[in-house]
CSV table of C-alpha atoms and ligand atoms in Angstrom, one decimal:
chain,number,residue,atom,x,y,z
A,1,UNK,CA,8.8,44.9,66.8
A,2,UNK,CA,10.4,47.7,64.7
A,3,UNK,CA,11.6,47.1,61.2
A,4,UNK,CA,15.0,45.7,60.8
A,5,UNK,CA,17.4,48.5,60.0
A,6,UNK,CA,20.0,48.3,57.4
A,7,UNK,CA,22.9,47.0,59.5
A,8,UNK,CA,25.0,45.9,56.5
A,9,UNK,CA,27.8,48.3,57.4
A,10,UNK,CA,27.7,47.1,60.9
A,11,UNK,CA,30.9,45.1,60.6
A,12,UNK,CA,32.4,44.3,63.9
A,13,UNK,CA,36.2,44.4,64.2
A,14,UNK,CA,38.0,41.1,63.8
A,15,UNK,CA,38.5,40.6,67.6
A,16,UNK,CA,34.7,41.0,68.2
A,17,UNK,CA,34.0,38.6,65.4
A,18,UNK,CA,36.2,36.0,67.1
A,19,UNK,CA,34.2,36.4,70.3
A,20,UNK,CA,30.8,36.3,68.5
A,21,UNK,CA,31.7,33.3,66.3
A,22,UNK,CA,33.3,31.3,69.0
A,23,UNK,CA,30.3,31.6,71.2
A,24,UNK,CA,27.9,30.8,68.3
A,25,UNK,CA,30.0,27.8,67.1
A,26,UNK,CA,29.7,26.4,70.7
A,27,UNK,CA,25.9,26.6,70.4
A,28,UNK,CA,25.3,29.8,72.3
A,29,UNK,CA,23.6,33.0,71.3
A,30,UNK,CA,25.9,36.0,71.0
A,31,UNK,CA,24.5,39.5,70.6
A,32,UNK,CA,26.2,42.8,70.1
A,33,UNK,CA,24.6,45.3,72.6
A,34,UNK,CA,25.2,48.7,74.1
A,35,UNK,CA,27.4,51.5,73.0
A,36,UNK,CA,29.0,50.4,69.8
A,37,UNK,CA,25.7,49.3,68.3
A,38,UNK,CA,23.9,52.5,69.4
A,39,UNK,CA,26.6,54.7,68.1
A,40,UNK,CA,26.7,53.1,64.7
A,41,UNK,CA,22.9,53.1,64.4
A,42,UNK,CA,22.9,56.8,65.3
A,43,UNK,CA,25.4,57.4,62.5
A,44,UNK,CA,27.7,59.3,64.9
A,45,UNK,CA,31.3,58.4,64.7
A,46,UNK,CA,33.6,58.7,67.6
A,47,UNK,CA,37.1,58.3,66.1
A,48,UNK,CA,38.8,58.6,69.5
A,49,UNK,CA,36.6,56.9,72.0
A,50,UNK,CA,34.7,54.0,70.4
A,51,UNK,CA,37.5,51.5,70.5
A,52,UNK,CA,37.0,47.9,69.8
A,53,UNK,CA,36.5,47.2,73.4
A,54,UNK,CA,33.3,49.1,73.3
A,55,UNK,CA,31.5,46.3,71.5
A,56,UNK,CA,29.7,44.7,74.4
A,57,UNK,CA,28.6,41.1,73.9
A,58,UNK,CA,25.5,39.6,75.6
A,59,UNK,CA,25.2,35.8,75.6
A,60,UNK,CA,23.3,33.0,77.2
A,61,UNK,CA,26.6,31.3,78.0
A,62,UNK,CA,27.3,31.4,81.7
A,63,UNK,CA,30.5,33.0,82.9
A,64,UNK,CA,32.2,29.7,83.6
A,65,UNK,CA,31.3,28.5,80.1
A,66,UNK,CA,32.8,31.7,78.6
A,67,UNK,CA,35.9,31.2,80.6
A,68,UNK,CA,36.1,27.6,79.4
A,69,UNK,CA,35.7,28.6,75.7
A,70,UNK,CA,38.4,31.2,75.4
A,71,UNK,CA,42.1,30.7,76.1
A,72,UNK,CA,42.6,34.1,77.8
A,73,UNK,CA,40.0,35.8,80.0
A,74,UNK,CA,39.8,38.2,82.9
A,75,UNK,CA,37.1,38.0,85.5
A,76,UNK,CA,35.8,41.6,85.2
A,77,UNK,CA,32.7,41.1,87.3
A,78,UNK,CA,31.8,37.5,87.5
A,79,UNK,CA,29.1,38.2,90.1
A,80,UNK,CA,27.5,40.4,87.4
A,81,UNK,CA,28.1,37.8,84.7
A,82,UNK,CA,30.8,39.8,83.0
A,83,UNK,CA,33.9,38.1,81.7
A,84,UNK,CA,36.6,40.0,79.7
A,85,UNK,CA,37.8,38.0,76.7
A,86,UNK,CA,41.3,39.0,75.7
A,87,UNK,CA,41.9,39.4,72.0
A,88,UNK,CA,45.1,38.7,70.2
A,89,UNK,CA,46.2,42.3,70.6
A,90,UNK,CA,45.2,42.2,74.3
A,91,UNK,CA,42.0,44.2,73.7
A,92,UNK,CA,39.4,43.2,76.3
A,93,UNK,CA,36.0,42.3,75.0
A,94,UNK,CA,33.3,42.5,77.6
A,95,UNK,CA,31.0,39.4,77.5
A,96,UNK,CA,28.1,39.4,79.8
A,97,UNK,CA,25.6,36.6,80.5
A,98,UNK,CA,21.9,37.6,79.9
A,99,UNK,CA,20.7,38.9,83.2
A,100,UNK,CA,17.8,40.3,85.2
A,101,UNK,CA,18.4,43.0,87.8
A,102,UNK,CA,16.6,42.2,91.0
A,103,UNK,CA,16.6,44.1,94.3
A,104,UNK,CA,18.5,47.3,94.1
A,105,UNK,CA,19.5,50.0,96.5
A,106,UNK,CA,20.1,52.7,94.0
A,107,UNK,CA,23.8,51.8,93.7
A,108,UNK,CA,24.1,48.1,93.3
A,109,UNK,CA,21.9,45.5,91.7
A,110,UNK,CA,21.6,41.9,92.8
A,111,UNK,CA,21.8,39.9,89.7
A,112,UNK,CA,20.0,36.9,88.4
A,113,UNK,CA,20.7,35.3,85.0
A,114,UNK,CA,18.1,35.5,82.3
A,115,UNK,CA,17.3,33.0,79.5
A,116,UNK,CA,16.8,35.4,76.6
A,117,UNK,CA,18.0,38.6,75.2
A,118,UNK,CA,14.7,40.4,75.6
A,119,UNK,CA,14.7,40.0,79.3
A,120,UNK,CA,18.3,41.2,79.3
A,121,UNK,CA,17.4,44.3,77.3
A,122,UNK,CA,14.6,45.2,79.7
A,123,UNK,CA,17.1,45.8,82.5
A,124,UNK,CA,19.0,48.4,80.5
A,125,UNK,CA,18.7,52.0,81.2
A,126,UNK,CA,17.5,53.9,78.1
A,127,UNK,CA,15.7,52.7,75.0
A,128,UNK,CA,18.7,53.7,72.8
A,129,UNK,CA,20.8,51.4,74.9
A,130,UNK,CA,18.4,48.5,74.8
A,131,UNK,CA,18.9,47.2,71.3
A,132,UNK,CA,20.7,44.1,70.2
A,133,UNK,CA,22.0,42.6,67.0
A,134,UNK,CA,22.9,38.9,66.4
A,135,UNK,CA,25.7,38.7,64.0
A,136,UNK,CA,25.1,35.0,63.2
A,137,UNK,CA,21.5,35.4,62.0
A,138,UNK,CA,21.3,39.1,61.4
A,139,UNK,CA,18.4,39.4,63.8
A,140,UNK,CA,17.8,42.8,65.3
A,141,UNK,CA,16.0,43.3,68.7
A,142,UNK,CA,14.7,46.6,69.7
A,143,UNK,CA,11.7,46.0,72.0
A,144,UNK,CA,11.5,49.5,73.4
A,145,UNK,CA,11.8,51.4,70.1
A,146,UNK,CA,15.3,52.7,70.7
A,147,UNK,CA,16.1,53.2,67.1
A,148,UNK,CA,13.0,55.3,66.6
A,149,UNK,CA,13.8,57.3,69.6
A,150,UNK,CA,17.4,57.8,68.4
A,151,UNK,CA,16.1,59.1,65.1
A,152,UNK,CA,13.4,61.2,66.6
A,153,UNK,CA,16.1,62.7,69.0
A,154,UNK,CA,14.6,61.4,72.2
A,155,UNK,CA,16.1,60.0,75.4
A,156,UNK,CA,13.6,57.8,77.1
A,157,UNK,CA,14.0,55.4,80.1
A,158,UNK,CA,13.2,51.8,79.6
A,159,UNK,CA,10.0,51.2,81.6
A,160,UNK,CA,9.0,53.3,84.5
A,161,UNK,CA,11.4,56.3,84.8
A,162,UNK,CA,11.1,56.9,88.5
A,163,UNK,CA,11.8,53.3,89.3
A,164,UNK,CA,14.6,53.0,86.9
A,165,UNK,CA,16.5,56.0,88.3
A,166,UNK,CA,15.9,54.8,91.9
A,167,UNK,CA,17.5,51.5,91.0
A,168,UNK,CA,20.7,53.2,90.0
A,169,UNK,CA,21.2,56.9,90.3
A,170,UNK,CA,24.1,56.8,87.9
A,171,UNK,CA,21.5,56.6,85.2
A,172,UNK,CA,20.9,60.3,85.8
A,173,UNK,CA,24.4,61.1,84.8
A,174,UNK,CA,24.4,58.6,82.0
A,175,UNK,CA,21.2,60.0,80.6
A,176,UNK,CA,22.5,63.5,80.6
A,177,UNK,CA,25.7,62.3,78.9
A,178,UNK,CA,23.8,60.5,76.2
A,179,UNK,CA,21.4,63.4,75.7
A,180,UNK,CA,24.4,65.7,75.3
A,181,UNK,CA,26.3,63.4,73.0
A,182,UNK,CA,23.5,62.7,70.6
A,183,UNK,CA,21.7,66.0,71.1
A,184,UNK,CA,18.6,64.4,72.4
A,185,UNK,CA,15.5,65.9,74.0
A,186,UNK,CA,14.8,64.2,77.3
A,187,UNK,CA,11.3,62.7,77.1
A,188,UNK,CA,8.9,64.5,79.5
A,189,UNK,CA,8.4,61.8,82.1
A,190,UNK,CA,12.0,60.7,81.9
A,191,UNK,CA,13.1,64.3,82.5
A,192,UNK,CA,10.8,64.8,85.4
A,193,UNK,CA,12.0,61.7,87.1
A,194,UNK,CA,15.6,62.5,86.3
A,195,UNK,CA,15.4,66.0,87.8
A,196,UNK,CA,13.8,64.5,91.0
A,197,UNK,CA,16.5,61.9,91.2
A,198,UNK,CA,19.4,64.4,91.1
A,199,UNK,CA,18.7,64.9,94.9
A,200,UNK,CA,20.3,61.4,95.4
A,201,UNK,CA,23.4,61.8,93.3
A,202,UNK,CA,25.4,62.3,96.5
A,203,UNK,CA,25.0,58.6,97.3
A,204,UNK,CA,27.0,57.6,94.2
A,205,UNK,CA,30.6,56.7,94.6
A,206,UNK,CA,33.2,59.3,93.6
A,207,UNK,CA,34.7,56.9,91.1
A,208,UNK,CA,31.5,56.4,89.1
A,209,UNK,CA,30.9,60.2,89.0
A,210,UNK,CA,34.4,60.8,87.9
A,211,UNK,CA,34.2,58.2,85.1
A,212,UNK,CA,31.0,59.9,83.9
A,213,UNK,CA,32.7,63.3,83.8
A,214,UNK,CA,35.7,61.9,82.0
A,215,UNK,CA,33.5,60.2,79.4
A,216,UNK,CA,31.7,63.6,78.8
A,217,UNK,CA,35.1,65.3,78.4
A,218,UNK,CA,36.0,62.6,75.8
A,219,UNK,CA,32.9,63.3,73.8
A,220,UNK,CA,33.0,65.6,70.7
A,221,UNK,CA,31.0,68.4,72.4
A,222,UNK,CA,31.1,68.2,76.1
A,223,UNK,CA,29.3,71.6,76.5
A,224,UNK,CA,25.9,70.1,75.8
A,225,UNK,CA,25.9,67.5,78.5
A,226,UNK,CA,27.5,69.9,81.0
A,227,UNK,CA,24.9,72.5,80.3
A,228,UNK,CA,22.2,69.8,80.8
A,229,UNK,CA,23.9,68.9,84.2
A,230,UNK,CA,23.4,72.6,85.1
A,231,UNK,CA,19.8,72.7,83.8
A,232,UNK,CA,18.7,69.6,85.6
A,233,UNK,CA,20.5,70.2,88.9
A,234,UNK,CA,23.0,67.5,88.5
A,235,UNK,CA,26.0,69.8,89.2
A,236,UNK,CA,25.2,70.6,92.8
A,237,UNK,CA,25.9,67.4,94.7
A,238,UNK,CA,29.5,66.8,93.4
A,239,UNK,CA,30.5,70.2,91.8
A,240,UNK,CA,29.1,72.9,94.1
A,241,UNK,CA,31.8,75.3,93.0
A,242,UNK,CA,30.8,74.9,89.4
A,243,UNK,CA,27.1,75.5,90.3
A,244,UNK,CA,28.3,78.8,91.6
A,245,UNK,CA,30.2,79.6,88.4
A,246,UNK,CA,27.1,78.6,86.4
A,247,UNK,CA,25.0,81.3,88.1
A,248,UNK,CA,25.4,83.6,85.1
A,249,UNK,CA,24.0,81.1,82.6
A,250,UNK,CA,25.0,83.0,79.4
A,251,UNK,CA,28.6,83.4,80.4
A,252,UNK,CA,28.7,79.8,81.8
A,253,UNK,CA,27.5,78.6,78.4
A,254,UNK,CA,30.2,80.6,76.6
A,255,UNK,CA,32.7,79.1,78.9
A,256,UNK,CA,31.5,75.6,78.3
A,257,UNK,CA,31.6,76.3,74.6
A,258,UNK,CA,35.4,76.8,74.9
A,259,UNK,CA,35.7,73.1,75.9
A,260,UNK,CA,34.3,72.0,72.6
A,261,UNK,CA,37.1,73.9,70.8
A,262,UNK,CA,39.7,71.5,72.4
A,263,UNK,CA,40.1,68.1,70.8
A,264,UNK,CA,38.3,65.2,72.6
A,265,UNK,CA,41.5,63.2,73.1
A,266,UNK,CA,42.7,66.0,75.3
A,267,UNK,CA,40.3,65.4,78.2
A,268,UNK,CA,42.8,66.6,80.8
A,269,UNK,CA,43.2,69.9,78.9
A,270,UNK,CA,39.4,70.2,78.7
A,271,UNK,CA,39.2,69.5,82.4
A,272,UNK,CA,41.8,72.2,83.1
A,273,UNK,CA,39.9,74.7,80.9
A,274,UNK,CA,36.7,73.9,82.8
A,275,UNK,CA,38.2,74.7,86.1
A,276,UNK,CA,40.2,77.9,85.2
A,277,UNK,CA,37.4,80.3,86.2
A,278,UNK,CA,37.4,78.9,89.8
A,279,UNK,CA,39.3,81.9,91.0
A,280,UNK,CA,41.3,84.8,89.7
A,281,UNK,CA,44.3,84.2,91.9
A,282,UNK,CA,46.5,81.5,90.6
A,283,UNK,CA,47.1,79.8,93.9
A,284,UNK,CA,43.5,79.9,95.0
A,285,UNK,CA,42.5,78.6,91.6
A,286,UNK,CA,44.9,75.7,91.9
A,287,UNK,CA,43.8,74.7,95.4
A,288,UNK,CA,40.1,74.9,94.4
A,289,UNK,CA,40.8,72.7,91.4
A,290,UNK,CA,42.8,70.3,93.5
A,291,UNK,CA,40.0,70.0,96.1
A,292,UNK,CA,37.5,69.2,93.4
A,293,UNK,CA,39.8,66.6,91.8
A,294,UNK,CA,40.5,65.0,95.1
A,295,UNK,CA,36.8,64.8,95.9
A,296,UNK,CA,36.4,62.9,92.6
A,297,UNK,CA,39.3,60.6,93.5
A,298,UNK,CA,41.4,61.5,90.4
A,299,UNK,CA,44.8,59.8,90.5
A,300,UNK,CA,47.7,61.9,91.9
A,301,UNK,CA,49.2,62.0,88.4
A,302,UNK,CA,46.0,63.4,86.9
A,303,UNK,CA,45.6,65.9,89.7
A,304,UNK,CA,49.1,67.2,89.4
A,305,UNK,CA,48.8,67.6,85.6
A,306,UNK,CA,45.4,69.3,85.7
A,307,UNK,CA,46.2,71.5,88.7
A,308,UNK,CA,49.4,72.7,87.0
A,309,UNK,CA,47.4,73.6,83.9
A,310,UNK,CA,44.8,75.4,86.0
A,311,UNK,CA,47.4,77.4,87.9
A,312,UNK,CA,49.5,78.2,84.8
A,313,UNK,CA,46.7,79.1,82.5
A,314,UNK,CA,46.7,82.8,83.4
A,315,UNK,CA,48.4,85.1,82.7
A,316,UNK,CA,49.1,83.8,79.3
A,317,UNK,CA,51.7,84.9,76.7
A,318,UNK,CA,51.0,87.3,73.8
A,319,UNK,CA,52.8,88.0,70.5
A,320,UNK,CA,54.3,91.3,71.8
A,321,UNK,CA,56.1,89.6,74.8
A,322,UNK,CA,59.9,89.8,74.7
A,323,UNK,CA,62.0,86.7,74.2
A,324,UNK,CA,63.1,87.0,77.7
A,325,UNK,CA,59.5,87.0,78.9
A,326,UNK,CA,58.7,84.0,76.8
A,327,UNK,CA,61.6,82.1,78.2
A,328,UNK,CA,60.7,83.0,81.8
A,329,UNK,CA,57.1,81.7,81.0
A,330,UNK,CA,58.5,78.5,79.5
A,331,UNK,CA,60.6,78.0,82.6
A,332,UNK,CA,57.6,78.4,84.9
A,333,UNK,CA,55.1,76.3,82.9
A,334,UNK,CA,57.7,73.7,82.0
A,335,UNK,CA,56.4,70.8,79.8
A,336,UNK,CA,52.9,72.1,79.8
A,337,UNK,CA,53.3,74.9,77.3
A,338,UNK,CA,51.7,73.0,74.4
A,339,UNK,CA,48.7,72.0,76.6
A,340,UNK,CA,48.4,75.7,77.6
A,341,UNK,CA,48.1,76.7,74.0
A,342,UNK,CA,45.5,74.0,73.4
A,343,UNK,CA,43.6,75.2,76.5
A,344,UNK,CA,43.5,78.7,75.1
A,345,UNK,CA,42.9,77.7,71.5
A,346,UNK,CA,39.5,76.3,72.7
A,347,UNK,CA,38.3,79.8,73.3
A,348,UNK,CA,39.4,81.3,70.0
A,349,UNK,CA,38.1,78.4,68.0
A,350,UNK,CA,34.8,78.7,69.6
A,351,UNK,CA,34.6,82.5,69.2
A,352,UNK,CA,35.9,82.2,65.7
A,353,UNK,CA,37.5,85.7,66.1
A,354,UNK,CA,40.2,86.0,63.5
A,355,UNK,CA,42.1,88.6,65.4
A,356,UNK,CA,42.3,86.5,68.6
A,357,UNK,CA,43.2,83.4,66.4
A,358,UNK,CA,45.9,85.4,64.7
A,359,UNK,CA,47.4,86.6,68.1
A,360,UNK,CA,47.4,83.1,69.4
A,361,UNK,CA,49.1,81.7,66.3
A,362,UNK,CA,51.7,84.5,66.5
A,363,UNK,CA,52.3,83.8,70.2
A,364,UNK,CA,52.7,80.1,69.4
A,365,UNK,CA,55.2,80.8,66.7
A,366,UNK,CA,57.3,83.0,69.0
A,367,UNK,CA,57.2,80.4,71.8
A,368,UNK,CA,58.0,77.6,69.4
A,369,UNK,CA,61.0,79.5,68.0
A,370,UNK,CA,62.3,79.9,71.5
A,371,UNK,CA,61.8,76.3,72.2
A,372,UNK,CA,63.7,75.3,69.0
A,373,UNK,CA,66.7,77.3,70.3
A,374,UNK,CA,66.8,75.0,73.3
A,375,UNK,CA,67.6,77.8,75.8
A,376,UNK,CA,68.5,76.9,79.3
A,377,UNK,CA,65.2,77.0,81.2
A,378,UNK,CA,65.8,75.2,84.5
A,379,UNK,CA,68.5,75.3,87.1
A,380,UNK,CA,69.6,71.9,85.9
A,381,UNK,CA,70.4,73.5,82.5
A,382,UNK,CA,72.9,76.0,83.9
A,383,UNK,CA,76.5,75.7,83.0
A,384,UNK,CA,77.5,75.5,86.7
A,385,UNK,CA,76.0,73.2,89.3
A,386,UNK,CA,75.3,73.3,93.0
A,387,UNK,CA,78.6,71.5,93.6
A,388,UNK,CA,80.4,74.3,91.8
A,389,UNK,CA,78.7,76.8,94.0
A,390,UNK,CA,79.7,74.9,97.1
A,391,UNK,CA,83.2,75.0,95.8
A,392,UNK,CA,83.1,78.8,95.9
A,393,UNK,CA,82.7,78.6,99.7
A,394,UNK,CA,79.0,78.9,100.0
A,395,UNK,CA,77.8,76.8,102.9
A,396,UNK,CA,75.4,73.9,102.1
A,397,UNK,CA,71.8,74.9,102.6
A,398,UNK,CA,69.0,76.9,100.9
A,399,UNK,CA,71.4,79.7,99.8
A,400,UNK,CA,72.8,77.4,97.1
A,401,UNK,CA,69.4,77.0,95.5
A,402,UNK,CA,68.7,80.8,95.8
A,403,UNK,CA,72.0,81.6,94.1
A,404,UNK,CA,71.3,79.2,91.3
A,405,UNK,CA,67.8,80.6,90.9
A,406,UNK,CA,69.3,84.1,90.6
A,407,UNK,CA,71.7,82.9,88.0
A,408,UNK,CA,68.9,81.2,86.1
A,409,UNK,CA,66.9,84.5,86.1
A,410,UNK,CA,69.9,86.2,84.4
A,411,UNK,CA,70.3,83.4,81.9
A,412,UNK,CA,66.6,83.5,81.0
A,413,UNK,CA,67.2,87.2,80.3
A,414,UNK,CA,70.3,86.5,78.2
A,415,UNK,CA,71.0,82.8,77.4
A,416,UNK,CA,74.6,83.9,76.2
A,417,UNK,CA,75.5,84.3,79.9
A,418,UNK,CA,75.2,80.5,80.3
A,419,UNK,CA,78.9,79.7,80.3
A,420,UNK,CA,80.9,78.5,83.3
A,421,UNK,CA,83.2,81.5,83.5
A,422,UNK,CA,80.5,84.1,83.3
A,423,UNK,CA,78.3,82.3,85.8
A,424,UNK,CA,81.2,81.6,88.2
A,425,UNK,CA,82.2,85.3,88.2
A,426,UNK,CA,78.6,86.3,88.7
A,427,UNK,CA,78.2,83.8,91.5
A,428,UNK,CA,81.4,85.2,93.2
A,429,UNK,CA,80.0,88.7,92.8
A,430,UNK,CA,76.7,87.8,94.4
A,431,UNK,CA,78.4,86.0,97.3
A,432,UNK,CA,80.5,89.0,97.9
A,433,UNK,CA,77.5,91.3,97.8
A,434,UNK,CA,75.9,88.9,100.2
A,435,UNK,CA,72.7,90.1,98.6
A,436,UNK,CA,71.0,86.7,98.4
A,437,UNK,CA,70.1,86.0,102.0
A,438,UNK,CA,72.3,88.6,103.6
A,439,UNK,CA,72.8,87.5,107.2
A,440,UNK,CA,72.7,83.8,106.3
A,441,UNK,CA,75.7,84.1,104.0
A,442,UNK,CA,77.7,85.6,106.7
A,443,UNK,CA,76.5,83.0,109.2
A,444,UNK,CA,78.8,80.4,107.7
A,445,UNK,CA,77.6,76.9,108.5
A,446,UNK,CA,77.6,77.3,112.3
A,447,UNK,CA,73.9,78.2,112.5
A,448,UNK,CA,74.6,81.1,114.8
A,449,UNK,CA,72.4,84.2,114.9
B,1,ATP,P1,29.6,54.3,76.4
B,1,ATP,O1,30.5,53.0,76.4
B,1,ATP,O2,29.7,55.1,75.2
B,1,ATP,O3,29.7,55.0,77.7
B,1,ATP,P2,27.5,52.4,76.7
B,1,ATP,O4,26.1,52.5,76.5
B,1,ATP,O5,28.3,51.4,76.0
B,1,ATP,O6,28.1,53.8,76.4
B,1,ATP,P3,28.5,51.0,79.0
B,1,ATP,O7,28.7,51.5,80.4
B,1,ATP,O8,29.6,50.5,78.2
B,1,ATP,O9,27.8,52.2,78.2
B,1,ATP,O10,27.4,49.9,79.1
B,1,ATP,C1,27.0,49.1,78.0
B,1,ATP,C2,25.5,48.8,78.1
B,1,ATP,O11,25.1,48.3,79.4
B,1,ATP,C3,24.7,50.1,78.0
B,1,ATP,O12,24.4,50.4,76.6
B,1,ATP,C4,23.4,49.7,78.7
B,1,ATP,O13,22.6,48.9,77.9
B,1,ATP,C5,23.9,48.8,79.8
B,1,ATP,N1,24.2,49.6,81.0
B,1,ATP,C6,25.4,50.1,81.4
B,1,ATP,N2,25.2,50.8,82.6
B,1,ATP,C7,24.0,50.7,83.0
B,1,ATP,C8,23.2,51.2,84.1
B,1,ATP,N3,23.8,51.8,85.1
B,1,ATP,N4,21.9,50.8,84.1
B,1,ATP,C9,21.3,50.1,83.1
B,1,ATP,N5,22.0,49.7,82.1
B,1,ATP,C10,23.3,49.9,82.0
B,2,MG,MG1,30.3,50.9,76.2
């Protein structure tokens, strides 16, 4: 057994302590396992992602006993022995009964409970994830040398790699994520097995693949894991269009590097950035992005947000653009303008090109100044409404919208025009000209040709 590391600064948050001490006081063993322990031992801090809920607890208490011990619990996966214990601030602490995995089909394991922590650690995927610490006694268990691997910079499967990946192909993606996050070399046999196993990634559910991608995007430097996806053949099954983009490896790497320049808590912006090179044409780009996001079963809200970013990313504004141009851009990109600056900032941060950074900052200032003036940017901001237009004798129908759009274009050019008199006069003039939809205006409402 490896030497006991100095875990003195391993102070679990209060909510975790409540879970650990309650279980121990009732006579059970309670071990901190998994991500939080590994991340702390590695010395890497993840200010954004490693929330308190990431302290997973392993215990010999059976699920029904855990439910009995705590006033508020949620059955997260009783059949897998997992009960969520709700803390005072509603944080969910995952508490899982020691278990053995038996009989798997590469996606789901049939579970049996184990009697001790070592058996439980043996079913875990990588040595760095198979460590445990018992708060009550200070015991540290690391039967597979995870701590040593972590410090030597190695990702190694627990046990026989080929079997371990075949039990659950998600481990391929998890492995690449951890290797990227901690900058680990993948141990030779583990890597061989991992590369072989990528052929089966298509059997995973879209949700699990999506969650993996999102976790990568929430890591400090997603480029490393995504480049490993490329290198190991893990992109192909779920992201064929990205495989195509990755054809020119050097430029793909540069592109991935721009994701690192966007802050980790902006995962949707990073995702948008990742997908921008899908096509030059904005509409094509947007539909390609949407297809990918749909395939991964992203929520409609996420899809809308990311697709809008992907579509609006280019062309971007520059410091020499006129105010009118900037307002037109703001009108088109709507609330996404800040995210679009973040999306582009990733590239300049990575390239650390002072001129590009200067230009971006200058463009930001100009846009920000425009925004501070609260100019009218949408039809709804106009000083006259659709009802007013109807009052001028325009028949109900699409012409009303077209007329308002034309007025908005003029107001974007010159916000001073946004007063009811000017706009009403202009609307009358346009109606008389019949220039909006020519024949339609003359049609009246009778639908005749
Ligand atoms: P993070 O939360 O940062 O993604 P994690 O290691 O905590 O990393 P979780 O999915 O929270 O990942 O799982 C907690 C622990 O459960 C892991 O550390 C690992 O020991 C075990 N585990 C999770 N998923 C698997 C899997 N597919 N195969 C084997 N063990 C797993
Ligand atoms: Mg975790």
